[in-house]
PDB file of C-alpha atoms in Angstrom:
ATOM      1  CA  UNK J   1      48.123 137.692  92.274  1.00 83.00           C
ATOM      2  CA  UNK J   2      46.233 138.763  89.368  1.00 87.00           C
ATOM      3  CA  UNK J   3      43.754 140.599  91.629  1.00 88.00           C
ATOM      4  CA  UNK J   4      46.713 142.476  93.344  1.00 86.00           C
ATOM      5  CA  UNK J   5      48.545 143.372  90.204  1.00 89.00           C
ATOM      6  CA  UNK J   6      45.354 144.618  88.955  1.00 89.00           C
ATOM      7  CA  UNK J   7      44.570 146.974  91.979  1.00 88.00           C
ATOM      8  CA  UNK J   8      48.333 148.117  91.826  1.00 89.00           C
ATOM      9  CA  UNK J   9      47.419 148.865  88.132  1.00 90.00           C
ATOM     10  CA  UNK J  10      44.465 150.566  88.700  1.00 89.00           C
ATOM     11  CA  UNK J  11      46.325 153.234  91.267  1.00 89.00           C
ATOM     12  CA  UNK J  12      49.036 153.944  88.541  1.00 91.00           C
ATOM     13  CA  UNK J  13      46.598 154.448  85.628  1.00 91.00           C
ATOM     14  CA  UNK J  14      44.065 156.268  87.684  1.00 86.00           C
ATOM     15  CA  UNK J  15      46.556 158.517  88.982  1.00 88.00           C
ATOM     16  CA  UNK J  16      48.264 159.284  85.760  1.00 90.00           C
ATOM     17  CA  UNK J  17      44.575 160.293  84.754  1.00 91.00           C
ATOM     18  CA  UNK J  18      44.505 162.401  87.825  1.00 87.00           C
ATOM     19  CA  UNK J  19      48.111 164.026  86.470  1.00 87.00           C
ATOM     20  CA  UNK J  20      46.094 164.893  83.379  1.00 88.00           C
ATOM     21  CA  UNK J  21      43.456 166.447  85.226  1.00 88.00           C
ATOM     22  CA  UNK J  22      45.595 168.429  87.268  1.00 85.00           C
ATOM     23  CA  UNK J  23      47.020 170.088  84.347  1.00 84.00           C
ATOM     24  CA  UNK J  24      44.004 171.095  82.637  1.00 84.00           C
ATOM     25  CA  UNK J  25      42.907 172.751  85.821  1.00 83.00           C
ATOM     26  CA  UNK J  26      46.036 175.009  85.707  1.00 82.00           C
ATOM     27  CA  UNK J  27      44.337 176.056  82.139  1.00 77.00           C
ATOM     28  CA  UNK J  28      40.557 175.750  82.374  1.00 80.00           C
ATOM     29  CA  UNK J  29      37.937 176.278  84.871  1.00 82.00           C
ATOM     30  CA  UNK J  30      36.929 173.593  87.163  1.00 84.00           C
ATOM     31  CA  UNK J  31      33.280 173.661  86.066  1.00 83.00           C
ATOM     32  CA  UNK J  32      34.272 173.013  82.546  1.00 83.00           C
ATOM     33  CA  UNK J  33      37.263 170.316  83.279  1.00 85.00           C
ATOM     34  CA  UNK J  34      35.374 167.822  85.551  1.00 85.00           C
ATOM     35  CA  UNK J  35      32.373 166.965  83.204  1.00 86.00           C
ATOM     36  CA  UNK J  36      34.723 166.048  80.607  1.00 86.00           C
ATOM     37  CA  UNK J  37      36.831 163.836  82.939  1.00 87.00           C
ATOM     38  CA  UNK J  38      33.661 162.537  84.078  1.00 81.00           C
ATOM     39  CA  UNK J  39      32.584 161.024  80.847  1.00 83.00           C
ATOM     40  CA  UNK J  40      34.861 157.828  81.697  1.00 81.00           C
ATOM     41  CA  UNK J  41      31.473 155.639  82.027  1.00 76.00           C
ATOM     42  CA  UNK J  42      31.367 155.976  78.325  1.00 80.00           C
ATOM     43  CA  UNK J  43      34.722 154.499  77.974  1.00 83.00           C
ATOM     44  CA  UNK J  44      33.886 151.870  80.285  1.00 77.00           C
ATOM     45  CA  UNK J  45      30.940 150.856  78.229  1.00 77.00           C
ATOM     46  CA  UNK J  46      32.955 150.771  75.153  1.00 80.00           C
ATOM     47  CA  UNK J  47      35.476 148.606  76.629  1.00 77.00           C
ATOM     48  CA  UNK J  48      32.760 146.408  77.983  1.00 72.00           C
ATOM     49  CA  UNK J  49      31.442 146.032  74.343  1.00 78.00           C
ATOM     50  CA  UNK J  50      35.080 145.444  72.744  1.00 78.00           C
ATOM     51  CA  UNK J  51      36.201 143.116  75.161  1.00 73.00           C
ATOM     52  CA  UNK J  52      33.773 141.568  77.479  1.00 63.00           C
ATOM     53  CA  UNK J  53      31.199 141.014  74.678  1.00 73.00           C
ATOM     54  CA  UNK J  54      28.259 143.012  75.907  1.00 72.00           C
ATOM     55  CA  UNK J  55      25.857 144.652  74.108  1.00 79.00           C
ATOM     56  CA  UNK J  56      24.548 148.005  74.775  1.00 78.00           C
ATOM     57  CA  UNK J  57      20.957 149.009  73.864  1.00 84.00           C
ATOM     58  CA  UNK J  58      19.826 151.918  71.829  1.00 85.00           C
ATOM     59  CA  UNK J  59      19.019 153.666  74.841  1.00 86.00           C
ATOM     60  CA  UNK J  60      22.394 153.422  76.111  1.00 84.00           C
ATOM     61  CA  UNK J  61      23.992 154.755  72.715  1.00 86.00           C
ATOM     62  CA  UNK J  62      21.563 157.450  72.742  1.00 88.00           C
ATOM     63  CA  UNK J  63      22.828 158.241  76.279  1.00 86.00           C
ATOM     64  CA  UNK J  64      26.271 158.122  75.071  1.00 85.00           C
ATOM     65  CA  UNK J  65      25.754 160.903  72.016  1.00 86.00           C
ATOM     66  CA  UNK J  66      23.945 162.926  74.814  1.00 89.00           C
ATOM     67  CA  UNK J  67      27.043 162.661  77.163  1.00 86.00           C
ATOM     68  CA  UNK J  68      29.503 163.553  74.331  1.00 83.00           C
ATOM     69  CA  UNK J  69      27.117 166.599  73.187  1.00 86.00           C
ATOM     70  CA  UNK J  70      27.525 167.932  76.674  1.00 86.00           C
ATOM     71  CA  UNK J  71      30.864 167.408  77.109  1.00 82.00           C
ATOM     72  CA  UNK J  72      31.505 169.186  73.659  1.00 79.00           C
ATOM     73  CA  UNK J  73      29.049 171.880  74.579  1.00 84.00           C
ATOM     74  CA  UNK J  74      30.953 172.800  78.090  1.00 80.00           C
ATOM     75  CA  UNK J  75      34.283 172.752  76.169  1.00 75.00           C
ATOM     76  CA  UNK J  76      33.113 175.731  73.402  1.00 74.00           C
ATOM     77  CA  UNK J  77      34.142 178.896  74.788  1.00 65.00           C
ATOM     78  CA  UNK J  78      34.003 182.449  73.282  1.00 54.00           C
ATOM     79  CA  UNK J  79      36.996 183.414  71.033  1.00 45.00           C
ATOM     80  CA  UNK J  80      39.317 186.165  71.595  1.00 44.00           C
ATOM     81  CA  UNK J  81      37.747 189.623  71.230  1.00 47.00           C
ATOM     82  CA  UNK J  82      34.485 187.961  71.870  1.00 48.00           C
ATOM     83  CA  UNK J  83      33.644 187.189  68.150  1.00 48.00           C
ATOM     84  CA  UNK J  84      32.678 183.625  67.312  1.00 48.00           C
ATOM     85  CA  UNK J  85      33.624 180.555  69.654  1.00 48.00           C
ATOM     86  CA  UNK J  86      35.939 177.799  69.620  1.00 52.00           C
ATOM     87  CA  UNK J  87      36.288 174.329  71.125  1.00 55.00           C
ATOM     88  CA  UNK J  88      38.831 174.284  74.248  1.00 60.00           C
ATOM     89  CA  UNK J  89      41.967 172.277  73.265  1.00 65.00           C
ATOM     90  CA  UNK J  90      41.528 170.624  76.722  1.00 70.00           C
ATOM     91  CA  UNK J  91      38.870 168.238  75.555  1.00 76.00           C
ATOM     92  CA  UNK J  92      41.061 166.024  73.707  1.00 79.00           C
ATOM     93  CA  UNK J  93      43.615 165.400  76.372  1.00 85.00           C
ATOM     94  CA  UNK J  94      40.646 165.248  79.056  1.00 86.00           C
ATOM     95  CA  UNK J  95      38.745 162.773  77.282  1.00 86.00           C
ATOM     96  CA  UNK J  96      42.145 160.740  77.134  1.00 89.00           C
ATOM     97  CA  UNK J  97      42.444 161.170  80.685  1.00 90.00           C
ATOM     98  CA  UNK J  98      38.688 159.900  81.088  1.00 89.00           C
ATOM     99  CA  UNK J  99      39.203 156.844  79.143  1.00 90.00           C
ATOM    100  CA  UNK J 100      42.606 156.027  81.297  1.00 91.00           C
ATOM    101  CA  UNK J 101      40.068 156.756  84.516  1.00 88.00           C
ATOM    102  CA  UNK J 102      37.952 154.204  83.043  1.00 85.00           C
ATOM    103  CA  UNK J 103      40.580 151.416  82.588  1.00 88.00           C
ATOM    104  CA  UNK J 104      41.714 152.282  86.280  1.00 87.00           C
ATOM    105  CA  UNK J 105      37.902 151.734  87.401  1.00 79.00           C
ATOM    106  CA  UNK J 106      37.845 148.336  85.604  1.00 80.00           C
ATOM    107  CA  UNK J 107      40.809 147.113  87.027  1.00 85.00           C
ATOM    108  CA  UNK J 108      39.903 148.138  90.300  1.00 82.00           C
ATOM    109  CA  UNK J 109      36.262 146.719  90.160  1.00 77.00           C
ATOM    110  CA  UNK J 110      38.034 143.286  88.904  1.00 81.00           C
ATOM    111  CA  UNK J 111      40.422 143.614  92.056  1.00 85.00           C
ATOM    112  CA  UNK J 112      37.568 144.311  94.355  1.00 81.00           C
ATOM    113  CA  UNK J 113      36.005 140.909  93.898  1.00 81.00           C
ATOM    114  CA  UNK J 114      38.494 139.042  95.995  1.00 86.00           C
ATOM    115  CA  UNK J 115      40.287 141.727  97.816  1.00 85.00           C
ATOM    116  CA  UNK J 116      38.966 143.953 100.922  1.00 85.00           C
ATOM    117  CA  UNK J 117      38.249 147.890 100.037  1.00 81.00           C
ATOM    118  CA  UNK J 118      40.776 148.883 102.895  1.00 80.00           C
ATOM    119  CA  UNK J 119      43.652 146.460 101.043  1.00 84.00           C
ATOM    120  CA  UNK J 120      42.788 147.917  97.805  1.00 83.00           C
ATOM    121  CA  UNK J 121      42.974 151.346  99.159  1.00 82.00           C
ATOM    122  CA  UNK J 122      46.657 151.166 100.169  1.00 83.00           C
ATOM    123  CA  UNK J 123      47.568 148.913  97.163  1.00 84.00           C
ATOM    124  CA  UNK J 124      46.254 151.956  95.175  1.00 83.00           C
ATOM    125  CA  UNK J 125      48.163 154.376  97.148  1.00 82.00           C
ATOM    126  CA  UNK J 126      51.402 152.400  96.108  1.00 83.00           C
ATOM    127  CA  UNK J 127      50.632 152.365  92.355  1.00 82.00           C
ATOM    128  CA  UNK J 128      49.978 155.831  92.522  1.00 83.00           C
ATOM    129  CA  UNK J 129      53.317 156.401  94.223  1.00 84.00           C
ATOM    130  CA  UNK J 130      55.081 155.354  91.385  1.00 82.00           C
ATOM    131  CA  UNK J 131      53.663 157.920  89.325  1.00 80.00           C
ATOM    132  CA  UNK J 132      54.513 160.805  91.727  1.00 79.00           C
ATOM    133  CA  UNK J 133      58.215 159.447  91.461  1.00 83.00           C
ATOM    134  CA  UNK J 134      57.766 159.457  87.689  1.00 80.00           C
ATOM    135  CA  UNK J 135      56.610 163.146  87.587  1.00 77.00           C
ATOM    136  CA  UNK J 136      59.064 164.187  90.444  1.00 79.00           C
ATOM    137  CA  UNK J 137      61.759 167.131  89.234  1.00 79.00           C
ATOM    138  CA  UNK J 138      63.826 169.502  91.159  1.00 79.00           C
ATOM    139  CA  UNK J 139      61.111 172.355  90.160  1.00 82.00           C
ATOM    140  CA  UNK J 140      58.824 170.232  91.965  1.00 80.00           C
ATOM    141  CA  UNK J 141      60.547 170.205  94.989  1.00 81.00           C
ATOM    142  CA  UNK J 142      61.153 174.168  94.907  1.00 84.00           C
ATOM    143  CA  UNK J 143      57.513 174.444  94.508  1.00 82.00           C
ATOM    144  CA  UNK J 144      56.792 172.071  97.401  1.00 80.00           C
ATOM    145  CA  UNK J 145      59.104 174.308  99.602  1.00 85.00           C
ATOM    146  CA  UNK J 146      57.314 177.572  98.543  1.00 85.00           C
ATOM    147  CA  UNK J 147      53.792 175.860  99.282  1.00 81.00           C
ATOM    148  CA  UNK J 148      54.882 174.638 102.677  1.00 83.00           C
ATOM    149  CA  UNK J 149      55.904 178.259 103.490  1.00 87.00           C
ATOM    150  CA  UNK J 150      52.364 179.606 102.958  1.00 86.00           C
ATOM    151  CA  UNK J 151      50.343 178.392 105.877  1.00 87.00           C
ATOM    152  CA  UNK J 152      47.073 178.844 104.152  1.00 83.00           C
ATOM    153  CA  UNK J 153      47.644 177.125 100.847  1.00 81.00           C
ATOM    154  CA  UNK J 154      49.721 174.181 103.073  1.00 86.00           C
ATOM    155  CA  UNK J 155      46.455 173.956 104.966  1.00 88.00           C
ATOM    156  CA  UNK J 156      44.200 173.688 102.041  1.00 85.00           C
ATOM    157  CA  UNK J 157      46.690 171.130 100.581  1.00 84.00           C
ATOM    158  CA  UNK J 158      46.792 169.077 103.894  1.00 89.00           C
ATOM    159  CA  UNK J 159      42.833 169.171 104.311  1.00 91.00           C
ATOM    160  CA  UNK J 160      42.065 168.283 100.558  1.00 87.00           C
ATOM    161  CA  UNK J 161      44.607 165.549  99.756  1.00 84.00           C
ATOM    162  CA  UNK J 162      45.167 164.021 103.241  1.00 86.00           C
ATOM    163  CA  UNK J 163      41.851 164.255 104.752  1.00 91.00           C
ATOM    164  CA  UNK J 164      39.051 164.456 102.301  1.00 90.00           C
ATOM    165  CA  UNK J 165      40.180 162.773  99.581  1.00 85.00           C
ATOM    166  CA  UNK J 166      41.124 159.589 101.156  1.00 86.00           C
ATOM    167  CA  UNK J 167      38.011 159.591 102.811  1.00 90.00           C
ATOM    168  CA  UNK J 168      35.902 160.052 100.096  1.00 87.00           C
ATOM    169  CA  UNK J 169      38.173 157.742  98.173  1.00 80.00           C
ATOM    170  CA  UNK J 170      37.913 154.877 100.589  1.00 84.00           C
ATOM    171  CA  UNK J 171      33.847 155.409 101.011  1.00 86.00           C
ATOM    172  CA  UNK J 172      33.973 154.913  97.103  1.00 80.00           C
ATOM    173  CA  UNK J 173      35.864 151.620  97.287  1.00 78.00           C
ATOM    174  CA  UNK J 174      33.743 150.296 100.130  1.00 82.00           C
ATOM    175  CA  UNK J 175      30.396 151.137  97.908  1.00 82.00           C
ATOM    176  CA  UNK J 176      31.945 149.539  95.034  1.00 72.00           C
ATOM    177  CA  UNK J 177      32.345 146.100  96.778  1.00 72.00           C
ATOM    178  CA  UNK J 178      29.324 146.401  98.643  1.00 75.00           C
ATOM    179  CA  UNK J 179      26.580 147.828  95.866  1.00 67.00           C
ATOM    180  CA  UNK J 180      25.745 147.502  92.692  1.00 65.00           C
ATOM    181  CA  UNK J 181      28.503 148.640  90.447  1.00 63.00           C
ATOM    182  CA  UNK J 182      26.029 150.535  87.997  1.00 61.00           C
ATOM    183  CA  UNK J 183      24.096 152.294  91.078  1.00 67.00           C
ATOM    184  CA  UNK J 184      27.600 153.281  92.339  1.00 73.00           C
ATOM    185  CA  UNK J 185      28.953 154.345  88.785  1.00 67.00           C
ATOM    186  CA  UNK J 186      25.433 156.594  88.779  1.00 69.00           C
ATOM    187  CA  UNK J 187      25.568 158.274  92.067  1.00 76.00           C
ATOM    188  CA  UNK J 188      29.080 158.725  91.688  1.00 76.00           C
ATOM    189  CA  UNK J 189      28.412 160.753  88.068  1.00 73.00           C
ATOM    190  CA  UNK J 190      26.668 163.609  89.895  1.00 80.00           C
ATOM    191  CA  UNK J 191      30.183 165.039  90.801  1.00 83.00           C
ATOM    192  CA  UNK J 192      30.374 167.282  87.731  1.00 85.00           C
ATOM    193  CA  UNK J 193      26.827 168.966  89.196  1.00 86.00           C
ATOM    194  CA  UNK J 194      28.232 169.504  92.609  1.00 86.00           C
ATOM    195  CA  UNK J 195      31.544 171.005  91.295  1.00 86.00           C
ATOM    196  CA  UNK J 196      29.324 173.383  89.132  1.00 87.00           C
ATOM    197  CA  UNK J 197      27.508 174.604  92.115  1.00 87.00           C
ATOM    198  CA  UNK J 198      30.311 174.997  94.145  1.00 87.00           C
ATOM    199  CA  UNK J 199      32.675 176.410  91.716  1.00 87.00           C
ATOM    200  CA  UNK J 200      30.139 179.116  90.839  1.00 87.00           C
ATOM    201  CA  UNK J 201      29.219 180.059  94.490  1.00 87.00           C
ATOM    202  CA  UNK J 202      33.090 180.252  95.228  1.00 86.00           C
ATOM    203  CA  UNK J 203      33.046 182.540  92.130  1.00 87.00           C
ATOM    204  CA  UNK J 204      30.730 185.132  93.656  1.00 86.00           C
ATOM    205  CA  UNK J 205      32.057 188.572  94.549  1.00 83.00           C
ATOM    206  CA  UNK J 206      31.292 187.666  98.535  1.00 83.00           C
ATOM    207  CA  UNK J 207      34.107 185.182  97.963  1.00 80.00           C
ATOM    208  CA  UNK J 208      35.862 185.623  95.025  1.00 78.00           C
ATOM    209  CA  UNK J 209      38.031 182.137  95.326  1.00 79.00           C
ATOM    210  CA  UNK J 210      37.702 180.346  92.031  1.00 78.00           C
ATOM    211  CA  UNK J 211      37.149 183.317  89.826  1.00 76.00           C
ATOM    212  CA  UNK J 212      35.145 181.431  87.319  1.00 81.00           C
ATOM    213  CA  UNK J 213      32.928 182.929  84.596  1.00 78.00           C
ATOM    214  CA  UNK J 214      29.528 183.495  86.202  1.00 79.00           C
ATOM    215  CA  UNK J 215      27.800 185.662  83.574  1.00 82.00           C
ATOM    216  CA  UNK J 216      24.273 184.511  82.615  1.00 81.00           C
ATOM    217  CA  UNK J 217      25.289 183.078  79.387  1.00 83.00           C
ATOM    218  CA  UNK J 218      28.139 181.007  80.808  1.00 83.00           C
ATOM    219  CA  UNK J 219      26.364 179.858  83.841  1.00 88.00           C
ATOM    220  CA  UNK J 220      23.383 178.675  81.239  1.00 88.00           C
ATOM    221  CA  UNK J 221      25.887 177.126  78.786  1.00 86.00           C
ATOM    222  CA  UNK J 222      27.927 175.128  81.618  1.00 87.00           C
ATOM    223  CA  UNK J 223      24.715 174.159  83.445  1.00 89.00           C
ATOM    224  CA  UNK J 224      22.881 172.711  80.646  1.00 90.00           C
ATOM    225  CA  UNK J 225      26.076 170.874  79.514  1.00 89.00           C
ATOM    226  CA  UNK J 226      26.564 169.566  83.085  1.00 88.00           C
ATOM    227  CA  UNK J 227      23.063 168.170  83.002  1.00 89.00           C
ATOM    228  CA  UNK J 228      23.416 166.811  79.661  1.00 89.00           C
ATOM    229  CA  UNK J 229      26.827 164.715  80.713  1.00 87.00           C
ATOM    230  CA  UNK J 230      25.144 163.610  84.166  1.00 87.00           C
ATOM    231  CA  UNK J 231      21.906 162.545  82.262  1.00 88.00           C
ATOM    232  CA  UNK J 232      24.007 160.981  79.941  1.00 86.00           C
ATOM    233  CA  UNK J 233      26.005 158.739  82.509  1.00 82.00           C
ATOM    234  CA  UNK J 234      23.045 158.007  84.618  1.00 82.00           C
ATOM    235  CA  UNK J 235      21.481 156.785  81.215  1.00 83.00           C
ATOM    236  CA  UNK J 236      24.272 154.542  80.461  1.00 77.00           C
ATOM    237  CA  UNK J 237      24.191 152.760  83.883  1.00 72.00           C
ATOM    238  CA  UNK J 238      20.339 152.282  84.081  1.00 74.00           C
ATOM    239  CA  UNK J 239      18.910 152.103  80.534  1.00 71.00           C
TER     240      UNK J 239
END
């Protein structure tokens, strides 16, 4: 019963963190948002220290510092008018979302010790449904109707939400059960690099889909910060 409750709770908390992520994506670039959101392993490590009695090595604490530094660097944006810089306001809310994602992952890891990935997958979906119901508004239904009338937009949603993401998530749960947790978390931590590369390519004039900043300065800044976050997360899991 505890394992089932944990997987339901995992779906609830993880989906709530995704709701925060989606809100941040409305006002910020994907290549800036995802590296901060994927600092979740930092919070997993902190939870392990505070509640599980684990001890972090000096190298792991250094990796945490590098990850936080990368998250701060990628959130730095030029102030209006191009004079000076400012820290994006989304960083704090994204760090909260990352902490919630870490709790969700910890609960899932506990639950998957006894239940199968397929059972966990559907149990998480029911846990996630409660968040969907909680955030559902009349305006939400109106927006859904507008989207449904746009065949291209609806096609993209169906492809990503009903095909790509469920398959990827099922693979993730399967890997979580069969592989070393640290190794799985390390490989999964490379997501920000893929987001950075894909969003940059889709922002080129030939595609002009994402419309992110692809100037030399922005690319260098986001590239360095993304690599810092990934290196830090890998260090936390492997050192």
